[in-house]
mmCIF file of C-alpha atoms (C1' of nucleotides) in Angstrom:
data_model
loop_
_atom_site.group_PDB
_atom_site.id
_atom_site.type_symbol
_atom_site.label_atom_id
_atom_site.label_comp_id
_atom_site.label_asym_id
_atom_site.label_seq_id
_atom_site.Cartn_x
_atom_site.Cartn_y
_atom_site.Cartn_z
ATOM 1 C CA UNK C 1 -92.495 -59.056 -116.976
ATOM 2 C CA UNK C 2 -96.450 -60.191 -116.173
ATOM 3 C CA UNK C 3 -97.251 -63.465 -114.242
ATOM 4 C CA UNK C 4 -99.010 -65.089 -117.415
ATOM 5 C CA UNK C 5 -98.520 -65.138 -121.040
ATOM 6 C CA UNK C 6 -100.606 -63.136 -122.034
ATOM 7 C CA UNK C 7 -99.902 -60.239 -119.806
ATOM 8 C CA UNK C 8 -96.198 -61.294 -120.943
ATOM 9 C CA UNK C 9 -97.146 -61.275 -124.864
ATOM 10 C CA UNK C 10 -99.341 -57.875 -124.349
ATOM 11 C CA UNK C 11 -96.287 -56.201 -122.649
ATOM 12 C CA UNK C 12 -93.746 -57.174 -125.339
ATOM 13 C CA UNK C 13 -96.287 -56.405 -128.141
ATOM 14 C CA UNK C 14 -95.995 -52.483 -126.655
ATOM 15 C CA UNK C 15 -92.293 -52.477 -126.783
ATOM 16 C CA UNK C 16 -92.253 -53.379 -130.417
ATOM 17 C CA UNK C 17 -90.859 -49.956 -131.613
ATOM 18 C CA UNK C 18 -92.073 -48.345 -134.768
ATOM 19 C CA UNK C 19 -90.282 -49.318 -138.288
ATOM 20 C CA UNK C 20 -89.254 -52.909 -136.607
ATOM 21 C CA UNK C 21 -91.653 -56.029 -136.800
ATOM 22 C CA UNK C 22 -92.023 -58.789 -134.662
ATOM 23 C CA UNK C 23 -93.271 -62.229 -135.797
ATOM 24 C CA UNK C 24 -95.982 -64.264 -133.859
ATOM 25 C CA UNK C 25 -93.519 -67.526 -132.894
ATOM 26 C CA UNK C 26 -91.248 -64.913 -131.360
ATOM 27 C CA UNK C 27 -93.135 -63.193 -129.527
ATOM 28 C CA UNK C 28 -94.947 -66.348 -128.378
ATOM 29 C CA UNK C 29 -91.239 -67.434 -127.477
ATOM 30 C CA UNK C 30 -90.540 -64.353 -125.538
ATOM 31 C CA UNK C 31 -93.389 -65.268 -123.460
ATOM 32 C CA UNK C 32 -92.522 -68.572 -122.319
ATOM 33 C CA UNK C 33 -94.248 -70.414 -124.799
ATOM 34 C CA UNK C 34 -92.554 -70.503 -128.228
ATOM 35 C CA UNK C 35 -94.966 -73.181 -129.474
ATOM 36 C CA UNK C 36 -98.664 -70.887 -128.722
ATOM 37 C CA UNK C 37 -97.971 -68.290 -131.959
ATOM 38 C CA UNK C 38 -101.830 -69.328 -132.507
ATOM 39 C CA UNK C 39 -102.589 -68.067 -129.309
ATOM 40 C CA UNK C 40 -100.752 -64.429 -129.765
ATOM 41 C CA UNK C 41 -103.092 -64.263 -132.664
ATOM 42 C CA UNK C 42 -105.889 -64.242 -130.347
ATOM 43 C CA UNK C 43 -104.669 -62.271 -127.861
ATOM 44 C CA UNK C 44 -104.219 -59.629 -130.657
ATOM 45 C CA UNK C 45 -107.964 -59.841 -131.687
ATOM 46 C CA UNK C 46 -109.423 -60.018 -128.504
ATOM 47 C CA UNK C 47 -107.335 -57.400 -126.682
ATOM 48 C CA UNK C 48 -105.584 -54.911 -129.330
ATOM 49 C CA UNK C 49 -107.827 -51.988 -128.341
ATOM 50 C CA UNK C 50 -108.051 -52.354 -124.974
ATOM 51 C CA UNK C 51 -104.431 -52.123 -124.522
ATOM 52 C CA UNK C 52 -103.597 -49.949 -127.782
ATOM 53 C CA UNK C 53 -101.192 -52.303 -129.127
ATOM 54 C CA UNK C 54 -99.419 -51.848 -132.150
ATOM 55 C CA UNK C 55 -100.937 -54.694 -134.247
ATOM 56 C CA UNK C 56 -99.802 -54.014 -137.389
ATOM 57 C CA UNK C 57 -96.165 -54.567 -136.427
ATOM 58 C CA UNK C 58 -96.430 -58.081 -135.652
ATOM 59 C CA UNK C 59 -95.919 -60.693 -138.929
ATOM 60 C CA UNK C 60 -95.435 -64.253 -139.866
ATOM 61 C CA UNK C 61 -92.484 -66.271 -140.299
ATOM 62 C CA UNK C 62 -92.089 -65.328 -143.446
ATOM 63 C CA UNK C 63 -92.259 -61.598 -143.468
ATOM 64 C CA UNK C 64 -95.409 -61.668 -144.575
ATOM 65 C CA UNK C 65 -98.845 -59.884 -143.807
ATOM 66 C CA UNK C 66 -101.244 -62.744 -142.634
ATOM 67 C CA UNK C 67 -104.587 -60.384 -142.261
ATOM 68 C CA UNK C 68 -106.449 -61.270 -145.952
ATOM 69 C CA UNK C 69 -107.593 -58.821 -148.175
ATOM 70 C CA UNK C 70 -110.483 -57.269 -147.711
ATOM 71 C CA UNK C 71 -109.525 -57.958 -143.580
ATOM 72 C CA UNK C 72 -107.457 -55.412 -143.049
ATOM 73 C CA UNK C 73 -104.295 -56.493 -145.294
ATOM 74 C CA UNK C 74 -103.976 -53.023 -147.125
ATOM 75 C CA UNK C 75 -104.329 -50.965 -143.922
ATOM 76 C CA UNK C 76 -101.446 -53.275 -142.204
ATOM 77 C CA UNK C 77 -99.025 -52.404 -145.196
ATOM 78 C CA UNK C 78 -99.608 -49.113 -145.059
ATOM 79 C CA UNK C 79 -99.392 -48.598 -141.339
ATOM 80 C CA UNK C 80 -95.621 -50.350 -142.146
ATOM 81 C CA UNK C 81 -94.653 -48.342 -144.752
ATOM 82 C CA UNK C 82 -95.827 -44.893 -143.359
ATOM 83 C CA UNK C 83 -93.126 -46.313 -140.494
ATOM 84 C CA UNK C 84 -90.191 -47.112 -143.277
ATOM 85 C CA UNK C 85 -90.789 -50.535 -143.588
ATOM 86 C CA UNK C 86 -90.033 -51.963 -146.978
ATOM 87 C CA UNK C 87 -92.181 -54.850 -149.123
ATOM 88 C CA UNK C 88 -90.185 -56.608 -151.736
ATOM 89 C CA UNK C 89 -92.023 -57.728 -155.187
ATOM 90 C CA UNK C 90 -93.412 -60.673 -153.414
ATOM 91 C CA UNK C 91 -95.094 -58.144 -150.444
ATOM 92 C CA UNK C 92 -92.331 -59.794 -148.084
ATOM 93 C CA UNK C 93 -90.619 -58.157 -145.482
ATOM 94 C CA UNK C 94 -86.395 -58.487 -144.601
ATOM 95 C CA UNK C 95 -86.775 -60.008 -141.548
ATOM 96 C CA UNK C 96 -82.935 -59.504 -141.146
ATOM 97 C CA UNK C 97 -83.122 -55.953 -141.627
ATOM 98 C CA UNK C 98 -86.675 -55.092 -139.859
ATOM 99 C CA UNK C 99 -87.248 -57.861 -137.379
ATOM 100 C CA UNK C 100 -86.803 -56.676 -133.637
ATOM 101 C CA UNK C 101 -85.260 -58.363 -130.493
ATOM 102 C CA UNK C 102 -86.207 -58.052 -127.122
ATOM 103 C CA UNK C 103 -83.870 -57.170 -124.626
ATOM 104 C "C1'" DA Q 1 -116.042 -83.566 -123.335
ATOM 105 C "C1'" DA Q 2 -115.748 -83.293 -128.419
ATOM 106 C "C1'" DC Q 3 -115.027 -80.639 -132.317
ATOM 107 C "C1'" DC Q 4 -113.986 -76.560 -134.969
ATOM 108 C "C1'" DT Q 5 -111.222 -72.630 -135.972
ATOM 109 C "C1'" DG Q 6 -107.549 -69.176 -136.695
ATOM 110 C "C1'" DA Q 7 -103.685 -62.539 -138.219
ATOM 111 C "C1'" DC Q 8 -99.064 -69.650 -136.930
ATOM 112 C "C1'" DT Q 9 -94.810 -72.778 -137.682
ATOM 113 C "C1'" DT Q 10 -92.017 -76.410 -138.716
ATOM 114 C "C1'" DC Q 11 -90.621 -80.139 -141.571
ATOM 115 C "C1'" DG Q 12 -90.293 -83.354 -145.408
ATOM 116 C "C1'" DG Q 13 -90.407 -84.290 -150.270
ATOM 117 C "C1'" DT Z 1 -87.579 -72.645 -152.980
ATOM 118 C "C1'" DC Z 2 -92.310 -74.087 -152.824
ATOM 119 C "C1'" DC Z 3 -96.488 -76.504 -151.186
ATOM 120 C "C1'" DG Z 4 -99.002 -79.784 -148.194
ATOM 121 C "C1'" DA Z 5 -99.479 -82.091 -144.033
ATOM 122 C "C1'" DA Z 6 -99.145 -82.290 -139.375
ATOM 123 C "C1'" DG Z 7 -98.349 -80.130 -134.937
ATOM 124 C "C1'" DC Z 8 -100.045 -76.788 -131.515
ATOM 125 C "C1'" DC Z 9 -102.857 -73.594 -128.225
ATOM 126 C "C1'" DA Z 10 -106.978 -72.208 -126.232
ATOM 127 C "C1'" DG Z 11 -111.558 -69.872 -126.753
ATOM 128 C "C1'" DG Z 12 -116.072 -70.602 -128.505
ATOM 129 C "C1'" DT Z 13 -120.084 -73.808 -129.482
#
DNA sequence: AACCTGACTTCGG
DNA sequence: TCCGAAGCCAGGT
């Protein structure tokens, strides 16, 4: 694991593997810091393309897509479901069937 | 240093 | 279950 968070939240971001999600609290916990999920959403902005981290596999609490239409909400989803994630009715994930663990 | 902001979360009613 | 409010973090201004 990195010395700082964010090398910590970059590195666990990479391990997400494809078809699973990962919320922003967790992965904020993971890191040492469950109460900063703002702060993995910055991290994401800021550094996604440097480190070629797979953004659209990280969601909210709720299973849900936080980008907003028009902001890249539709490519998100279907980045998911090309990878065999499912959206109920109410575009929601299930977390306990698609949400992934670290070791 | 103060204030604003966001791809968040938790908690109470 | 479903909001709304309040908490929280840190970069940008």
């Amino acid at each position: 694991m990195g010395e700082t968070f964010y090398e910590r939240v970059i590195e666990i971001i990479k391990s997400i593997p494809p078809g699973k999600i990962a919320t922003y609290g967790e992965i904020a916990d993971y890191a040492g810091n469950q109460r900063a999920a703002r702060q993995v959403t910055y991290i994401l902005n800021s550094s996604w393309e440097k480190h070629k981290l797979p953004w659209h596999r990280v969601v909210n609490s709720k299973g849900g897509i936080s980008l907003k239409q028009g902001r890249g909400y539709k490519l998100q989803k279907k980045l998911l479901e090309k990878e065999g994630i499912i959206f109920d009715e109410d575009a929601r994930i299930d977390l306990k069937r698609f949400q992934w663990f670290p070791e």
